[in-house]
Amino acid sequence: MEPEQELASYVSSTRYEDLPASAIAIIKTVVLTNLSGALGGAFVDGCQQAVEVAREWGARPEATLWVHGGKVSAHDAAFANSIMARALDLDDIMQPGIHIGASAVPVALAMAEKMGGCSGRDFLAALVLGTEVAARINAASQYDGFDPVGIATVFATAAISGRLLGLDARRMQDALGLALNRAAGSFQNNVDGALAVRYVQGFAAQAGMVCAQLAHKGVTGPSHFLTGQHGYFHLFAKDQHNIELVAGELGKRYELHKTAFKKYPSSGSTLASTEATLAMVEHHGIDADAVDSVMVCVSRHTFKNAGHAFVVGDNAGVNAQFSIRYCVANALLRKAALLDHFEAEAVRDPAILALTRRIDVQGDADIEIRGRLAASVRITLRDGRVLQHGVDIPAGMPGAALSPADHLDRFHQCAHHAPSPWPQARLEQIIGIIDTLEDQDDVRVLIPLMLPA
């Protein structure tokens, strides 16, 4: 069987009972993370516009726009809800920068509404299988400036939608083949601080749903979407046909075990430098006024993503989320890294802007030996002392997992970031339902809890 057929058959035929408890547990945390991210991010820059456009498109009222209310077509609801889930940048990630859950969870819930209901087990199975497909494709990719969200997450959303539509293996292969034609997105959004970085998440959600619906109607996609001469391996893996990584040991090896959950609300490329700085601030009691200069050494990959000079543009929060200089300055000045610190007013604070000019970042090949996300921070104080600390694996990454208490803290931090914080009783209901998703008759029970009381 060809690898494309293997993947399609795996998604369409694997039973919930065949899935390991560890994968189910990760996906439950992904659901928790992205629902709270949407609650807190629903009115962040770019989200209101997404909701307005989804309403203007007009269509059959199939699925709910979270927080804002009202119904639009399922794929348009997923578009807007995914942008909300991504906006705070506290959603799940995998190296080298793919965000799957922020599209996958909105898609699965929108499909549940469109289909008139979905059991918790079917919901979880679709999320595990779709996430695993994207994680495997991501692992074999060489993006070189392409945004992994736009390139590989669309395969997750197509697989999830197809699974919930009940596509057989042949139609699932079509859905995944069609998804190849919707793979797009650039990291230039991140570097330039454009709101487009959040919209790529919405595009991946919307496109994958459309691909699955088209396949359901009999529209065919390229059967060799991975291995063909113009397939994925050629376009996004520099002709490295790592078939075993993508299609080997299906049901035995799970790439989704590499899912990470960020401790701080900024790009994965900023996490190690933030953590290292905070560790020195806590240990040495550093005051920002005592800092003469800072040198941050990171991998060349990290430098390309977040090592550029810090300039505040039209979208101050996005500029800050993707800047090592800002995140280190923020850790020094405010001795924390919280959601409020990435609001425009906090980002434009003259004190922090001045501090960023004392921070330099360089790419260092030696750092890469320690890890792709590793960082070393050296602080020179005005009294002549030099302090240094390094972090190889940032908190939340595989090998440095967050605790259950950390996850709940992140959940509440996001939910309470909303202009009108969600009532505690409703938050506890969401947590309780997610904890018992496998026992839920219909996951649509979550939808009313994503709307104002």
Short mmCIF file of C-alpha atoms in Angstrom, two decimals:
data_model
loop_
_atom_site.label_atom_id
_atom_site.label_comp_id
_atom_site.label_asym_id
_atom_site.label_seq_id
_atom_site.Cartn_x
_atom_site.Cartn_y
_atom_site.Cartn_z
CA MET A 1 0.00 0.00 0.00
CA GLU A 2 1.33 3.45 -0.91
CA PRO A 3 2.02 5.91 1.96
CA GLU A 4 -0.85 8.17 0.97
CA GLN A 5 -3.21 5.20 1.17
CA GLU A 6 -1.71 4.16 4.49
CA LEU A 7 -2.39 7.58 6.02
CA ALA A 8 -5.91 7.79 4.64
CA SER A 9 -6.79 4.30 5.84
CA TYR A 10 -5.34 5.03 9.28
CA VAL A 11 -7.53 8.12 9.70
CA SER A 12 -10.71 6.56 8.37
CA SER A 13 -10.56 3.16 10.06
CA THR A 14 -8.78 3.50 13.43
CA ARG A 15 -11.14 3.02 16.36
CA TYR A 16 -11.19 5.10 19.53
CA GLU A 17 -10.40 1.91 21.45
CA ASP A 18 -7.16 1.56 19.46
CA LEU A 19 -5.78 4.89 20.67
CA PRO A 20 -3.34 5.06 23.60
CA ALA A 21 -4.41 6.80 26.79
CA SER A 22 -1.36 9.07 26.54
CA ALA A 23 -2.54 10.47 23.19
CA ILE A 24 -6.05 11.02 24.51
CA ALA A 25 -4.65 12.86 27.53
CA ILE A 26 -2.59 15.19 25.34
CA ILE A 27 -5.59 15.99 23.15
CA LYS A 28 -7.72 16.78 26.19
CA THR A 29 -5.08 19.30 27.23
CA VAL A 30 -5.06 20.68 23.69
CA VAL A 31 -8.83 21.20 23.92
CA LEU A 32 -8.53 22.88 27.33
CA THR A 33 -5.74 25.13 26.09
CA ASN A 34 -7.48 26.32 22.95
CA LEU A 35 -10.91 26.92 24.43
CA SER A 36 -9.40 29.15 27.11
CA GLY A 37 -7.21 30.84 24.50
CA ALA A 38 -10.31 31.72 22.50
CA LEU A 39 -12.12 33.05 25.58
CA GLY A 40 -9.24 35.38 26.37
CA GLY A 41 -8.32 36.19 22.80
CA ALA A 42 -11.73 36.87 21.29
CA PHE A 43 -11.27 40.65 21.30
CA VAL A 44 -7.52 40.79 20.65
CA ASP A 45 -6.41 42.64 17.52
CA GLY A 46 -7.66 40.93 14.39
CA CYS A 47 -10.34 38.77 15.99
CA GLN A 48 -13.24 41.21 15.76
CA GLN A 49 -12.48 41.70 12.07
CA ALA A 50 -12.52 37.94 11.49
CA VAL A 51 -15.94 37.67 13.13
CA GLU A 52 -17.29 40.58 11.10
CA VAL A 53 -16.07 39.10 7.83
CA ALA A 54 -17.47 35.65 8.68
CA ARG A 55 -20.86 37.25 9.30
CA GLU A 56 -20.67 39.29 6.09
CA TRP A 57 -19.95 36.20 4.02
CA GLY A 58 -23.36 34.93 4.99
CA ALA A 59 -24.35 31.29 4.65
CA ARG A 60 -26.39 28.55 6.26
CA PRO A 61 -26.19 28.98 10.06
CA GLU A 62 -24.34 25.78 10.93
CA ALA A 63 -21.87 26.56 13.71
CA THR A 64 -21.36 29.09 16.48
CA LEU A 65 -19.00 32.04 16.61
CA TRP A 66 -17.49 31.66 20.07
CA VAL A 67 -17.81 34.50 22.58
CA HIS A 68 -19.28 36.89 19.98
CA GLY A 69 -22.36 34.73 19.30
CA GLY A 70 -24.43 34.02 16.22
CA LYS A 71 -24.07 31.23 13.66
CA VAL A 72 -22.44 31.08 10.23
CA SER A 73 -21.31 28.24 7.98
CA ALA A 74 -19.19 25.67 9.79
CA HIS A 75 -16.00 26.45 7.87
CA ASP A 76 -16.41 30.19 8.44
CA ALA A 77 -17.04 29.67 12.16
CA ALA A 78 -13.88 27.57 12.35
CA PHE A 79 -11.99 30.32 10.52
CA ALA A 80 -12.91 32.99 13.07
CA ASN A 81 -12.71 30.73 16.15
CA SER A 82 -9.23 29.52 15.15
CA ILE A 83 -7.96 33.08 14.94
CA MET A 84 -9.30 33.71 18.46
CA ALA A 85 -7.67 30.54 19.78
CA ARG A 86 -4.28 31.55 18.35
CA ALA A 87 -4.35 35.26 19.22
CA LEU A 88 -2.80 35.09 22.72
CA ASP A 89 -0.05 32.74 21.52
CA LEU A 90 -0.52 30.41 24.50
CA ASP A 91 -1.79 27.53 22.37
CA ASP A 92 -0.03 24.20 21.81
CA ILE A 93 2.97 23.95 19.51
CA MET A 94 5.45 21.46 18.06
CA GLN A 95 8.89 22.18 16.72
CA PRO A 96 9.78 23.83 14.42
CA GLY A 97 6.78 26.07 15.04
CA ILE A 98 3.58 24.34 13.98
CA HIS A 99 0.37 25.17 15.86
CA ILE A 100 -2.20 22.43 15.30
CA GLY A 101 -4.73 22.63 18.12
CA ALA A 102 -5.78 26.22 17.50
CA SER A 103 -7.22 25.07 14.17
CA ALA A 104 -8.05 21.46 15.06
CA VAL A 105 -10.28 22.13 18.07
CA PRO A 106 -12.44 24.82 16.39
CA VAL A 107 -12.79 22.60 13.32
CA ALA A 108 -13.85 19.55 15.34
CA LEU A 109 -16.47 21.52 17.29
CA ALA A 110 -17.76 23.26 14.16
CA MET A 111 -18.10 19.89 12.45
CA ALA A 112 -19.93 18.53 15.50
CA GLU A 113 -22.47 21.33 15.15
CA LYS A 114 -22.75 20.91 11.38
CA MET A 115 -23.35 17.17 11.74
CA GLY A 116 -26.04 17.61 14.39
CA GLY A 117 -23.97 16.17 17.22
CA CYS A 118 -20.87 14.15 17.97
CA SER A 119 -19.97 11.85 20.84
CA GLY A 120 -16.95 12.63 22.98
CA ARG A 121 -15.20 9.49 21.77
CA ASP A 122 -15.70 10.33 18.11
CA PHE A 123 -14.54 13.88 18.80
CA LEU A 124 -11.38 12.72 20.57
CA ALA A 125 -10.60 10.10 17.93
CA ALA A 126 -10.87 12.64 15.12
CA LEU A 127 -8.59 15.06 16.95
CA VAL A 128 -5.97 12.43 17.77
CA LEU A 129 -5.88 11.05 14.23
CA GLY A 130 -5.88 14.41 12.47
CA THR A 131 -3.25 15.82 14.80
CA GLU A 132 -1.07 12.77 14.28
CA VAL A 133 -1.23 13.10 10.49
CA ALA A 134 -0.13 16.75 10.64
CA ALA A 135 2.54 16.00 13.25
CA ARG A 136 4.06 13.32 11.04
CA ILE A 137 4.03 15.51 7.96
CA ASN A 138 5.51 18.35 10.01
CA ALA A 139 8.33 16.09 11.24
CA ALA A 140 9.39 15.35 7.66
CA SER A 141 9.24 18.97 6.48
CA GLN A 142 11.94 21.52 5.70
CA TYR A 143 10.01 24.77 5.70
CA ASP A 144 12.74 27.32 4.97
CA GLY A 145 10.51 30.34 5.65
CA PHE A 146 7.12 28.73 5.07
CA ASP A 147 4.85 28.86 8.12
CA PRO A 148 4.29 25.27 9.33
CA VAL A 149 0.75 26.22 10.38
CA GLY A 150 -0.31 26.99 6.85
CA ILE A 151 1.67 24.17 5.31
CA ALA A 152 0.95 21.15 7.54
CA THR A 153 -1.96 22.05 9.85
CA VAL A 154 -4.32 22.02 6.87
CA PHE A 155 -3.79 18.24 6.67
CA ALA A 156 -4.98 17.94 10.27
CA THR A 157 -8.15 19.93 9.64
CA ALA A 158 -8.91 18.00 6.45
CA ALA A 159 -8.42 14.69 8.26
CA ILE A 160 -10.51 15.74 11.27
CA SER A 161 -13.33 17.01 9.07
CA GLY A 162 -13.21 13.92 6.88
CA ARG A 163 -13.27 11.61 9.87
CA LEU A 164 -16.33 13.34 11.33
CA LEU A 165 -18.00 13.29 7.91
CA GLY A 166 -17.42 9.53 7.79
CA LEU A 167 -15.21 9.52 4.71
CA ASP A 168 -13.93 6.11 3.65
CA ALA A 169 -10.23 5.64 2.91
CA ARG A 170 -10.55 6.58 -0.77
CA ARG A 171 -12.40 9.82 -0.08
CA MET A 172 -10.05 10.58 2.83
CA GLN A 173 -7.14 10.31 0.43
CA ASP A 174 -8.90 12.82 -1.81
CA ALA A 175 -9.41 15.20 1.12
CA LEU A 176 -5.72 15.04 2.02
CA GLY A 177 -4.76 15.44 -1.63
CA LEU A 178 -6.95 18.50 -1.94
CA ALA A 179 -5.31 19.87 1.20
CA LEU A 180 -1.95 19.90 -0.59
CA ASN A 181 -3.44 22.57 -2.84
CA ARG A 182 -4.29 24.77 0.13
CA ALA A 183 -0.89 24.59 1.87
CA ALA A 184 0.36 28.17 2.20
CA GLY A 185 1.78 30.62 4.70
CA SER A 186 4.97 32.57 5.40
CA PHE A 187 7.02 33.35 8.50
CA GLN A 188 7.40 36.88 7.10
CA ASN A 189 4.14 37.58 8.92
CA ASN A 190 5.91 36.89 12.22
CA VAL A 191 8.99 38.96 11.42
CA ASP A 192 6.95 41.94 10.24
CA GLY A 193 4.49 41.70 13.14
CA ALA A 194 1.48 41.35 10.85
CA LEU A 195 -1.92 40.21 12.07
CA ALA A 196 -1.69 37.73 9.21
CA VAL A 197 0.23 35.41 11.56
CA ARG A 198 -3.06 34.77 13.37
CA TYR A 199 -5.05 34.54 10.16
CA VAL A 200 -2.93 31.69 8.81
CA GLN A 201 -4.43 29.66 11.66
CA GLY A 202 -7.91 30.51 10.41
CA PHE A 203 -7.04 29.83 6.79
CA ALA A 204 -5.77 26.34 7.73
CA ALA A 205 -9.00 25.58 9.57
CA GLN A 206 -11.31 26.83 6.87
CA ALA A 207 -9.39 25.25 3.98
CA GLY A 208 -9.19 21.80 5.55
CA MET A 209 -12.93 21.73 6.18
CA VAL A 210 -13.67 22.75 2.61
CA CYS A 211 -11.33 20.05 1.28
CA ALA A 212 -13.11 17.34 3.28
CA GLN A 213 -16.54 18.55 2.19
CA LEU A 214 -15.47 18.58 -1.44
CA ALA A 215 -14.07 15.06 -1.14
CA HIS A 216 -17.36 14.00 0.42
CA LYS A 217 -19.08 15.25 -2.74
CA GLY A 218 -16.72 13.24 -4.95
CA VAL A 219 -14.13 15.86 -5.88
CA THR A 220 -10.78 14.12 -6.31
CA GLY A 221 -7.39 15.23 -5.10
CA PRO A 222 -3.95 14.07 -6.25
CA SER A 223 -3.49 10.51 -5.04
CA HIS A 224 0.28 10.97 -4.74
CA PHE A 225 0.07 14.13 -2.67
CA LEU A 226 3.18 13.13 -0.72
CA THR A 227 5.43 11.23 -3.11
CA GLY A 228 4.49 12.59 -6.53
CA GLN A 229 6.99 14.57 -8.58
CA HIS A 230 5.19 17.75 -7.54
CA GLY A 231 3.96 16.41 -4.21
CA TYR A 232 4.60 17.48 -0.63
CA PHE A 233 8.06 15.93 -0.31
CA HIS A 234 9.23 17.87 -3.36
CA LEU A 235 7.57 21.16 -2.41
CA PHE A 236 8.12 21.28 1.35
CA ALA A 237 10.77 18.67 2.21
CA LYS A 238 13.45 19.49 -0.38
CA ASP A 239 12.87 16.12 -2.08
CA GLN A 240 13.67 14.15 1.07
CA HIS A 241 11.12 11.31 0.87
CA ASN A 242 11.00 10.29 4.52
CA ILE A 243 8.19 7.83 4.02
CA GLU A 244 8.89 5.88 7.20
CA LEU A 245 8.62 9.00 9.35
CA VAL A 246 5.29 9.99 7.80
CA ALA A 247 3.61 6.61 7.28
CA GLY A 248 5.60 4.07 9.29
CA GLU A 249 4.41 2.41 12.51
CA LEU A 250 0.97 3.98 12.29
CA GLY A 251 -0.89 3.27 15.51
CA LYS A 252 2.34 2.37 17.31
CA ARG A 253 4.49 5.50 17.21
CA TYR A 254 2.84 8.84 17.97
CA GLU A 255 4.50 12.07 16.86
CA LEU A 256 1.82 14.00 18.75
CA HIS A 257 3.65 13.03 21.95
CA LYS A 258 5.98 15.89 20.95
CA THR A 259 3.21 18.42 21.57
CA ALA A 260 4.35 21.28 23.78
CA PHE A 261 2.44 23.79 25.88
CA LYS A 262 4.04 27.18 26.40
CA LYS A 263 4.51 28.68 29.84
CA TYR A 264 4.81 32.22 28.49
CA PRO A 265 2.55 34.02 25.95
CA SER A 266 5.04 34.53 23.15
CA SER A 267 6.68 32.71 20.27
CA GLY A 268 8.44 29.44 20.98
CA SER A 269 11.61 31.13 19.76
CA THR A 270 11.50 33.51 22.75
CA LEU A 271 10.78 31.02 25.53
CA ALA A 272 14.28 29.91 26.51
CA SER A 273 15.65 33.46 26.65
CA THR A 274 12.64 34.57 28.71
CA GLU A 275 13.07 31.67 31.13
CA ALA A 276 16.83 32.21 31.47
CA THR A 277 16.36 35.92 32.18
CA LEU A 278 13.64 35.33 34.76
CA ALA A 279 15.83 32.75 36.50
CA MET A 280 18.62 35.31 36.92
CA VAL A 281 16.21 38.04 37.98
CA GLU A 282 14.84 35.79 40.72
CA HIS A 283 18.20 34.41 41.85
CA HIS A 284 20.20 37.66 41.80
CA GLY A 285 17.47 40.24 42.42
CA ILE A 286 18.42 42.17 39.29
CA ASP A 287 16.92 45.62 38.83
CA ALA A 288 16.48 46.74 35.23
CA ASP A 289 18.21 50.08 35.94
CA ALA A 290 21.35 48.18 36.96
CA VAL A 291 21.68 46.51 33.54
CA ASP A 292 24.33 47.87 31.21
CA SER A 293 23.90 45.39 28.35
CA VAL A 294 22.55 41.96 27.49
CA MET A 295 23.75 39.42 24.94
CA VAL A 296 21.43 36.56 23.97
CA CYS A 297 22.83 33.63 21.99
CA VAL A 298 20.36 31.37 20.21
CA SER A 299 20.28 28.89 17.36
CA ARG A 300 20.38 30.25 13.84
CA HIS A 301 16.81 29.04 13.30
CA THR A 302 15.62 30.94 16.36
CA PHE A 303 17.56 34.04 15.36
CA LYS A 304 15.85 34.12 11.97
CA ASN A 305 12.42 33.91 13.61
CA ALA A 306 12.77 36.28 16.56
CA GLY A 307 16.26 37.77 16.72
CA HIS A 308 15.59 40.85 14.59
CA ALA A 309 15.74 44.41 15.94
CA PHE A 310 12.66 45.35 17.94
CA VAL A 311 10.50 47.89 16.17
CA VAL A 312 6.92 48.66 17.19
CA GLY A 313 4.67 48.72 14.15
CA ASP A 314 0.92 48.76 13.63
CA ASN A 315 0.43 45.62 15.73
CA ALA A 316 2.48 46.14 18.88
CA GLY A 317 1.37 42.91 20.54
CA VAL A 318 2.45 40.78 17.58
CA ASN A 319 5.77 42.64 17.38
CA ALA A 320 6.37 41.79 21.05
CA GLN A 321 5.28 38.14 20.80
CA PHE A 322 7.92 37.50 18.15
CA SER A 323 10.83 39.47 19.60
CA ILE A 324 13.56 38.06 21.85
CA ARG A 325 14.68 41.59 22.64
CA TYR A 326 11.26 42.59 23.89
CA CYS A 327 10.70 39.39 25.88
CA VAL A 328 14.07 39.69 27.64
CA ALA A 329 13.50 43.37 28.38
CA ASN A 330 10.04 42.59 29.71
CA ALA A 331 11.42 39.88 32.00
CA LEU A 332 14.03 42.30 33.36
CA LEU A 333 11.67 45.23 33.84
CA ARG A 334 8.51 43.48 35.04
CA LYS A 335 10.06 40.31 36.49
CA ALA A 336 7.36 38.18 34.84
CA ALA A 337 5.90 37.33 31.42
CA LEU A 338 2.13 37.74 31.52
CA LEU A 339 -0.58 38.32 28.95
CA ASP A 340 -1.01 41.95 30.00
CA HIS A 341 2.63 42.58 29.12
CA PHE A 342 1.82 42.00 25.45
CA GLU A 343 -0.94 44.58 25.27
CA ALA A 344 -0.13 47.64 23.13
CA GLU A 345 0.17 50.05 26.05
CA ALA A 346 2.67 47.81 27.84
CA VAL A 347 4.67 47.22 24.67
CA ARG A 348 4.92 50.95 23.92
CA ASP A 349 6.15 51.81 27.44
CA PRO A 350 9.19 54.11 26.95
CA ALA A 351 11.07 52.33 29.74
CA ILE A 352 10.88 48.97 28.00
CA LEU A 353 11.67 50.43 24.59
CA ALA A 354 14.83 51.98 26.01
CA LEU A 355 15.80 48.67 27.60
CA THR A 356 15.42 46.75 24.32
CA ARG A 357 18.15 48.95 22.85
CA ARG A 358 20.59 47.54 25.39
CA ILE A 359 19.90 43.97 24.28
CA ASP A 360 21.63 42.22 21.42
CA VAL A 361 20.86 38.81 19.91
CA GLN A 362 23.09 36.61 17.81
CA GLY A 363 22.75 33.25 16.11
CA ASP A 364 25.28 30.72 17.33
CA ALA A 365 25.90 27.36 15.69
CA ASP A 366 27.26 25.98 18.98
CA ILE A 367 23.93 26.63 20.70
CA GLU A 368 22.21 24.32 18.22
CA ILE A 369 24.10 21.37 19.69
CA ARG A 370 22.17 21.97 22.92
CA GLY A 371 18.80 22.25 21.20
CA ARG A 372 16.95 24.14 18.51
CA LEU A 373 15.16 26.32 21.08
CA ALA A 374 18.11 26.63 23.48
CA ALA A 375 19.34 30.05 24.58
CA SER A 376 22.15 31.54 26.65
CA VAL A 377 21.66 34.98 28.22
CA ARG A 378 24.62 37.07 29.46
CA ILE A 379 23.81 40.19 31.50
CA THR A 380 26.48 42.81 32.15
CA LEU A 381 25.63 45.04 35.11
CA ARG A 382 26.72 48.65 35.56
CA ASP A 383 28.85 47.63 38.55
CA GLY A 384 30.92 45.39 36.30
CA ARG A 385 29.46 42.03 37.29
CA VAL A 386 28.60 39.60 34.50
CA LEU A 387 25.80 37.06 35.01
CA GLN A 388 25.00 34.23 32.65
CA HIS A 389 22.38 31.52 32.47
CA GLY A 390 21.30 29.08 29.78
CA VAL A 391 18.18 27.07 29.10
CA ASP A 392 18.32 24.08 26.76
CA ILE A 393 14.71 22.93 27.00
CA PRO A 394 12.15 25.64 27.79
CA ALA A 395 9.36 24.82 30.24
CA GLY A 396 6.47 23.11 28.51
CA MET A 397 8.54 21.43 25.83
CA PRO A 398 8.95 17.62 25.73
CA GLY A 399 11.42 16.81 28.49
CA ALA A 400 10.27 19.75 30.61
CA ALA A 401 6.52 19.18 30.76
CA LEU A 402 4.20 21.50 32.65
CA SER A 403 2.36 20.11 35.66
CA PRO A 404 -1.45 19.72 35.77
CA ALA A 405 -1.50 22.77 38.07
CA ASP A 406 0.46 24.74 35.45
CA HIS A 407 -2.10 23.84 32.80
CA LEU A 408 -4.99 24.98 34.98
CA ASP A 409 -3.13 28.20 35.75
CA ARG A 410 -2.71 28.84 32.01
CA PHE A 411 -6.40 28.08 31.47
CA HIS A 412 -7.50 30.61 34.07
CA GLN A 413 -4.92 33.18 32.99
CA CYS A 414 -6.34 33.11 29.45
CA ALA A 415 -10.00 33.02 30.46
CA HIS A 416 -9.58 35.96 32.84
CA HIS A 417 -7.81 38.02 30.19
CA ALA A 418 -11.14 38.69 28.47
CA PRO A 419 -12.59 42.22 28.81
CA SER A 420 -15.39 40.62 30.83
CA PRO A 421 -13.81 37.60 32.57
CA TRP A 422 -15.77 34.37 32.30
CA PRO A 423 -17.66 33.37 35.48
CA GLN A 424 -15.74 30.86 37.56
CA ALA A 425 -18.66 28.42 37.63
CA ARG A 426 -18.70 28.25 33.82
CA LEU A 427 -14.96 27.72 33.69
CA GLU A 428 -15.29 24.82 36.11
CA GLN A 429 -17.99 23.34 33.88
CA ILE A 430 -15.69 23.51 30.86
CA ILE A 431 -12.88 21.84 32.80
CA GLY A 432 -15.22 19.10 34.03
CA ILE A 433 -16.57 18.31 30.58
CA ILE A 434 -13.10 18.14 29.05
CA ASP A 435 -11.93 15.83 31.85
CA THR A 436 -14.75 13.43 30.95
CA LEU A 437 -14.96 13.92 27.18
CA GLU A 438 -14.90 10.18 26.50
CA ASP A 439 -18.14 9.87 28.48
CA GLN A 440 -19.98 12.76 26.81
CA ASP A 441 -22.88 11.83 24.55
CA ASP A 442 -22.58 15.07 22.58
CA VAL A 443 -19.67 17.52 22.68
CA ARG A 444 -21.99 20.34 21.70
CA VAL A 445 -22.57 20.68 25.43
CA LEU A 446 -19.43 22.85 25.33
CA ILE A 447 -20.86 25.39 22.90
CA PRO A 448 -23.17 27.31 25.29
CA LEU A 449 -20.25 27.61 27.72
CA MET A 450 -18.28 29.47 25.03
CA LEU A 451 -20.91 32.21 24.92
CA PRO A 452 -21.69 34.99 27.41
CA ALA A 453 -24.24 34.04 30.03
#
